């Protein structure tokens, strides 16, 4: 970290979501994102997002991209840049004064790959990617010895993020509301999960989440997520496990 009298500058893990565009329709984009913000404002409102144009056959012109960015803002989310792509994307970002984001955590990406606008009017519009509102530096969990996992003992407070890079994460304690636990492998919470748990953060579809007391705001595995405004009665307070079956994230009580 470089330090001066004026500020501190630090690069760390950044929580950003990806809004992948399949059809450059600003009105449809705004409508879908507004619906998502209404459905879960604590997760979606003012979420930092990167606009991904890589799935379009032709890169839109500056005016269309500006309309897409304005649609994101109008829906209540905050575009922070463009996803890295071709040299044409880089030139577009330079003209529009936007940063290119080469790598970002896409743990909230929808199960179908993150498309926003459907290819045809009859297709169902898939969900955009939510992200935590604050950008915060992670707390790296302590090594757990020979088991190869990392361990965090005690409560993870609201607003705190714990990230286990390249391995599993074991939490012995409570994950509070608006707190996050993230792992490139599986996650084990021996306590109450009231916040968000994201396993397989780098795309490991075999990762699982095990929770002793399930009260989560969100769980995600390899970008496939489920948001809970209200926990189903048969799962609330139960010991559960979460896993992927194809592109579907399943949750079931531990027996």
C-alpha positions as a Python dict, from the first residue, in 0.01 Angstrom:
ca = {
    (1, 'X'): (0, 0, 0),
    (2, 'X'): (124, 349, -86),
    (3, 'X'): (57, 613, 175),
    (4, 'X'): (65, 993, 164),
    (5, 'X'): (-71, 1280, 371),
    (6, 'X'): (-366, 1309, 132),
    (7, 'X'): (-491, 951, 111),
    (8, 'X'): (-420, 582, 133),
    (9, 'X'): (-433, 375, -187),
    (10, 'X'): (-496, 4, -162),
    (11, 'X'): (-595, -265, -411),
    (12, 'X'): (-799, -552, -268),
    (13, 'X'): (-1079, -799, -338),
    (14, 'X'): (-1365, -601, -489),
    (15, 'X'): (-1726, -713, -481),
    (16, 'X'): (-1868, -633, -825),
    (17, 'X'): (-2144, -804, -1020),
    (18, 'X'): (-2167, -866, -1393),
    (19, 'X'): (-2461, -753, -1606),
    (20, 'X'): (-2416, -946, -1929),
    (21, 'X'): (-2610, -800, -2221),
    (22, 'X'): (-2755, -1031, -2486),
    (23, 'X'): (-2969, -768, -2664),
    (24, 'X'): (-2887, -394, -2664),
    (25, 'X'): (-3237, -283, -2561),
    (26, 'X'): (-3212, -10, -2296),
    (27, 'X'): (-3584, -10, -2216),
    (28, 'X'): (-3594, -387, -2160),
    (29, 'X'): (-3278, -370, -1952),
    (30, 'X'): (-3416, -96, -1729),
    (31, 'X'): (-3747, -277, -1681),
    (32, 'X'): (-3579, -603, -1578),
    (33, 'X'): (-3331, -437, -1343),
    (34, 'X'): (-3606, -230, -1182),
    (35, 'X'): (-3799, -550, -1117),
    (36, 'X'): (-3496, -700, -947),
    (37, 'X'): (-3438, -392, -734),
    (38, 'X'): (-3802, -397, -621),
    (39, 'X'): (-3782, -767, -537),
    (40, 'X'): (-3473, -736, -314),
    (41, 'X'): (-3373, -373, -258),
    (42, 'X'): (-3119, -450, 13),
    (43, 'X'): (-2919, -660, -233),
    (44, 'X'): (-2981, -483, -563),
    (45, 'X'): (-3025, -114, -483),
    (46, 'X'): (-2706, 79, -565),
    (47, 'X'): (-2527, -245, -650),
    (48, 'X'): (-2195, -192, -829),
    (49, 'X'): (-2205, -362, -1169),
    (50, 'X'): (-1983, -414, -1470),
    (51, 'X'): (-2149, -406, -1812),
    (52, 'X'): (-2044, -707, -2021),
    (53, 'X'): (-2096, -663, -2396),
    (54, 'X'): (-1901, -972, -2504),
    (55, 'X'): (-2210, -1179, -2597),
    (56, 'X'): (-2334, -931, -2856),
    (57, 'X'): (-2265, -1016, -3220),
    (58, 'X'): (-2159, -657, -3289),
    (59, 'X'): (-2027, -403, -3042),
    (60, 'X'): (-2289, -125, -3003),
    (61, 'X'): (-2202, 233, -3088),
    (62, 'X'): (-2133, 490, -2818),
    (63, 'X'): (-2488, 621, -2811),
    (64, 'X'): (-2641, 277, -2748),
    (65, 'X'): (-2387, 197, -2477),
    (66, 'X'): (-2459, 531, -2312),
    (67, 'X'): (-2831, 444, -2317),
    (68, 'X'): (-2757, 104, -2156),
    (69, 'X'): (-2552, 269, -1883),
    (70, 'X'): (-2829, 519, -1818),
    (71, 'X'): (-3079, 232, -1799),
    (72, 'X'): (-2867, 72, -1526),
    (73, 'X'): (-2857, 400, -1334),
    (74, 'X'): (-3230, 460, -1378),
    (75, 'X'): (-3301, 115, -1235),
    (76, 'X'): (-3111, 204, -917),
    (77, 'X'): (-2781, 28, -981),
    (78, 'X'): (-2437, 181, -1034),
    (79, 'X'): (-2233, 94, -1347),
    (80, 'X'): (-1863, 115, -1266),
    (81, 'X'): (-1705, 5, -1594),
    (82, 'X'): (-1702, -233, -1888),
    (83, 'X'): (-1593, -596, -1879),
    (84, 'X'): (-1263, -654, -2058),
    (85, 'X'): (-1307, -780, -2413),
    (86, 'X'): (-1159, -692, -2751),
    (87, 'X'): (-945, -397, -2855),
    (88, 'X'): (-1267, -237, -2980),
    (89, 'X'): (-1413, -267, -2628),
    (90, 'X'): (-1100, -101, -2490),
    (91, 'X'): (-1133, 185, -2738),
    (92, 'X'): (-1501, 221, -2648),
    (93, 'X'): (-1418, 238, -2277),
    (94, 'X'): (-1156, 505, -2342),
    (95, 'X'): (-1396, 717, -2545),
    (96, 'X'): (-1661, 694, -2273),
    (97, 'X'): (-1419, 754, -1989),
    (98, 'X'): (-1490, 415, -1828),
    (99, 'X'): (-1246, 167, -1673),
    (100, 'X'): (-1206, -184, -1810),
    (101, 'X'): (-1252, -452, -1545),
    (102, 'X'): (-1043, -756, -1636),
    (103, 'X'): (-1118, -966, -1328),
    (104, 'X'): (-1399, -935, -1080),
    (105, 'X'): (-1593, -1159, -843),
    (106, 'X'): (-1907, -1278, -1022),
    (107, 'X'): (-2040, -1487, -739),
    (108, 'X'): (-2390, -1345, -787),
    (109, 'X'): (-2417, -1423, -1158),
    (110, 'X'): (-2750, -1590, -1246),
    (111, 'X'): (-2763, -1963, -1308),
    (112, 'X'): (-2812, -1931, -1684),
    (113, 'X'): (-2492, -1738, -1733),
    (114, 'X'): (-2602, -1386, -1656),
    (115, 'X'): (-2794, -1266, -1960),
    (116, 'X'): (-3028, -973, -1903),
    (117, 'X'): (-3228, -900, -2217),
    (118, 'X'): (-3392, -1207, -2379),
    (119, 'X'): (-3317, -1295, -2741),
    (120, 'X'): (-3687, -1301, -2828),
    (121, 'X'): (-3994, -1135, -2671),
    (122, 'X'): (-4132, -1475, -2573),
    (123, 'X'): (-3825, -1576, -2373),
    (124, 'X'): (-3823, -1525, -1998),
    (125, 'X'): (-3587, -1252, -1888),
    (126, 'X'): (-3314, -1398, -1669),
    (127, 'X'): (-3198, -1237, -1351),
    (128, 'X'): (-2919, -980, -1339),
    (129, 'X'): (-2635, -1014, -1099),
    (130, 'X'): (-2673, -855, -758),
    (131, 'X'): (-2376, -742, -556),
    (132, 'X'): (-2312, -614, -209),
    (133, 'X'): (-2352, -238, -199),
    (134, 'X'): (-2027, -151, -18),
    (135, 'X'): (-1688, -222, -171),
    (136, 'X'): (-1482, -359, 112),
    (137, 'X'): (-1151, -528, 161),
    (138, 'X'): (-1173, -893, 268),
    (139, 'X'): (-1045, -1040, 590),
    (140, 'X'): (-835, -1345, 506),
    (141, 'X'): (-921, -1634, 733),
    (142, 'X'): (-652, -1809, 935),
    (143, 'X'): (-512, -2142, 816),
    (144, 'X'): (-673, -2448, 976),
    (145, 'X'): (-364, -2665, 977),
    (146, 'X'): (-342, -3002, 804),
    (147, 'X'): (-702, -3014, 681),
    (148, 'X'): (-612, -2770, 402),
    (149, 'X'): (-902, -2536, 481),
    (150, 'X'): (-897, -2190, 634),
    (151, 'X'): (-1078, -2117, 958),
    (152, 'X'): (-1237, -1810, 1111),
    (153, 'X'): (-1333, -1827, 1478),
    (154, 'X'): (-1599, -1597, 1620),
    (155, 'X'): (-1872, -1374, 1482),
    (156, 'X'): (-1836, -1215, 1139),
    (157, 'X'): (-1996, -877, 1190),
    (158, 'X'): (-2230, -685, 962),
    (159, 'X'): (-2034, -528, 677),
    (160, 'X'): (-1737, -763, 720),
    (161, 'X'): (-1620, -1001, 448),
    (162, 'X'): (-1411, -1317, 498),
    (163, 'X'): (-1255, -1476, 191),
    (164, 'X'): (-1071, -1810, 165),
    (165, 'X'): (-863, -1806, -151),
    (166, 'X'): (-803, -2137, -334),
    (167, 'X'): (-944, -2351, -54),
    (168, 'X'): (-1240, -2428, 173),
    (169, 'X'): (-1357, -2198, 450),
    (170, 'X'): (-1462, -2307, 799),
    (171, 'X'): (-1648, -2056, 1015),
    (172, 'X'): (-1688, -2140, 1382),
    (173, 'X'): (-1940, -1878, 1483),
    (174, 'X'): (-2219, -1660, 1346),
    (175, 'X'): (-2225, -1480, 1011),
    (176, 'X'): (-2431, -1168, 1084),
    (177, 'X'): (-2680, -995, 856),
    (178, 'X'): (-2504, -806, 572),
    (179, 'X'): (-2180, -1000, 635),
    (180, 'X'): (-2023, -1218, 364),
    (181, 'X'): (-1827, -1541, 361),
    (182, 'X'): (-1661, -1636, 33),
    (183, 'X'): (-1447, -1933, -64),
    (184, 'X'): (-1302, -2071, -383),
    (185, 'X'): (-1385, -2415, -237),
    (186, 'X'): (-1665, -2523, -3),
    (187, 'X'): (-1796, -2336, 301),
    (188, 'X'): (-1879, -2484, 643),
    (189, 'X'): (-2060, -2260, 892),
    (190, 'X'): (-2076, -2410, 1242),
    (191, 'X'): (-2317, -2149, 1368),
    (192, 'X'): (-2590, -1927, 1228),
    (193, 'X'): (-2569, -1793, 873),
    (194, 'X'): (-2771, -1472, 860),
    (195, 'X'): (-2572, -1301, 586),
    (196, 'X'): (-2440, -1428, 255),
    (197, 'X'): (-2232, -1735, 167),
    (198, 'X'): (-2065, -1777, -173),
    (199, 'X'): (-1875, -2098, -243),
    (200, 'X'): (-1691, -2195, -562),
    (201, 'X'): (-1616, -1828, -621),
    (202, 'X'): (-1376, -1909, -906),
    (203, 'X'): (-1623, -2146, -1076),
    (204, 'X'): (-1591, -2476, -884),
    (205, 'X'): (-1931, -2636, -949),
    (206, 'X'): (-1853, -2921, -707),
    (207, 'X'): (-1826, -2687, -408),
    (208, 'X'): (-2089, -2714, -135),
    (209, 'X'): (-2216, -2504, 154),
    (210, 'X'): (-2292, -2661, 493),
    (211, 'X'): (-2477, -2455, 754),
    (212, 'X'): (-2572, -2545, 1111),
    (213, 'X'): (-2840, -2274, 1147),
    (214, 'X'): (-2984, -2155, 815),
    (215, 'X'): (-3116, -1796, 810),
    (216, 'X'): (-2930, -1667, 505),
    (217, 'X'): (-2988, -1360, 290),
    (218, 'X'): (-2822, -1529, -4),
    (219, 'X'): (-2631, -1847, -91),
    (220, 'X'): (-2435, -1898, -412),
    (221, 'X'): (-2219, -2169, -568),
    (222, 'X'): (-2007, -2100, -878),
    (223, 'X'): (-2223, -1798, -962),
    (224, 'X'): (-2559, -1978, -924),
    (225, 'X'): (-2747, -1809, -646),
    (226, 'X'): (-3066, -1795, -445),
    (227, 'X'): (-3188, -1486, -262),
    (228, 'X'): (-3411, -1515, 42),
    (229, 'X'): (-3647, -1238, 144),
    (230, 'X'): (-3812, -1494, 373),
    (231, 'X'): (-3664, -1831, 463),
    (232, 'X'): (-3900, -2124, 389),
    (233, 'X'): (-4038, -2259, 715),
    (234, 'X'): (-3901, -2607, 650),
    (235, 'X'): (-3547, -2465, 622),
    (236, 'X'): (-3541, -2182, 875),
    (237, 'X'): (-3307, -2259, 1162),
    (238, 'X'): (-3226, -2601, 1022),
    (239, 'X'): (-2892, -2764, 945),
    (240, 'X'): (-2874, -2766, 566),
    (241, 'X'): (-2642, -2829, 276),
    (242, 'X'): (-2640, -2650, -61),
    (243, 'X'): (-2512, -2796, -387),
    (244, 'X'): (-2549, -2768, -762),
    (245, 'X'): (-2749, -3008, -975),
    (246, 'X'): (-2666, -2893, -1326),
    (247, 'X'): (-2755, -2524, -1322),
    (248, 'X'): (-2996, -2547, -1029),
    (249, 'X'): (-2887, -2461, -676),
    (250, 'X'): (-3050, -2703, -433),
    (251, 'X'): (-3089, -2671, -55),
    (252, 'X'): (-3195, -2955, 172),
    (253, 'X'): (-3188, -3028, 546),
    (254, 'X'): (-2900, -3239, 668),
    (255, 'X'): (-3022, -3575, 797),
}
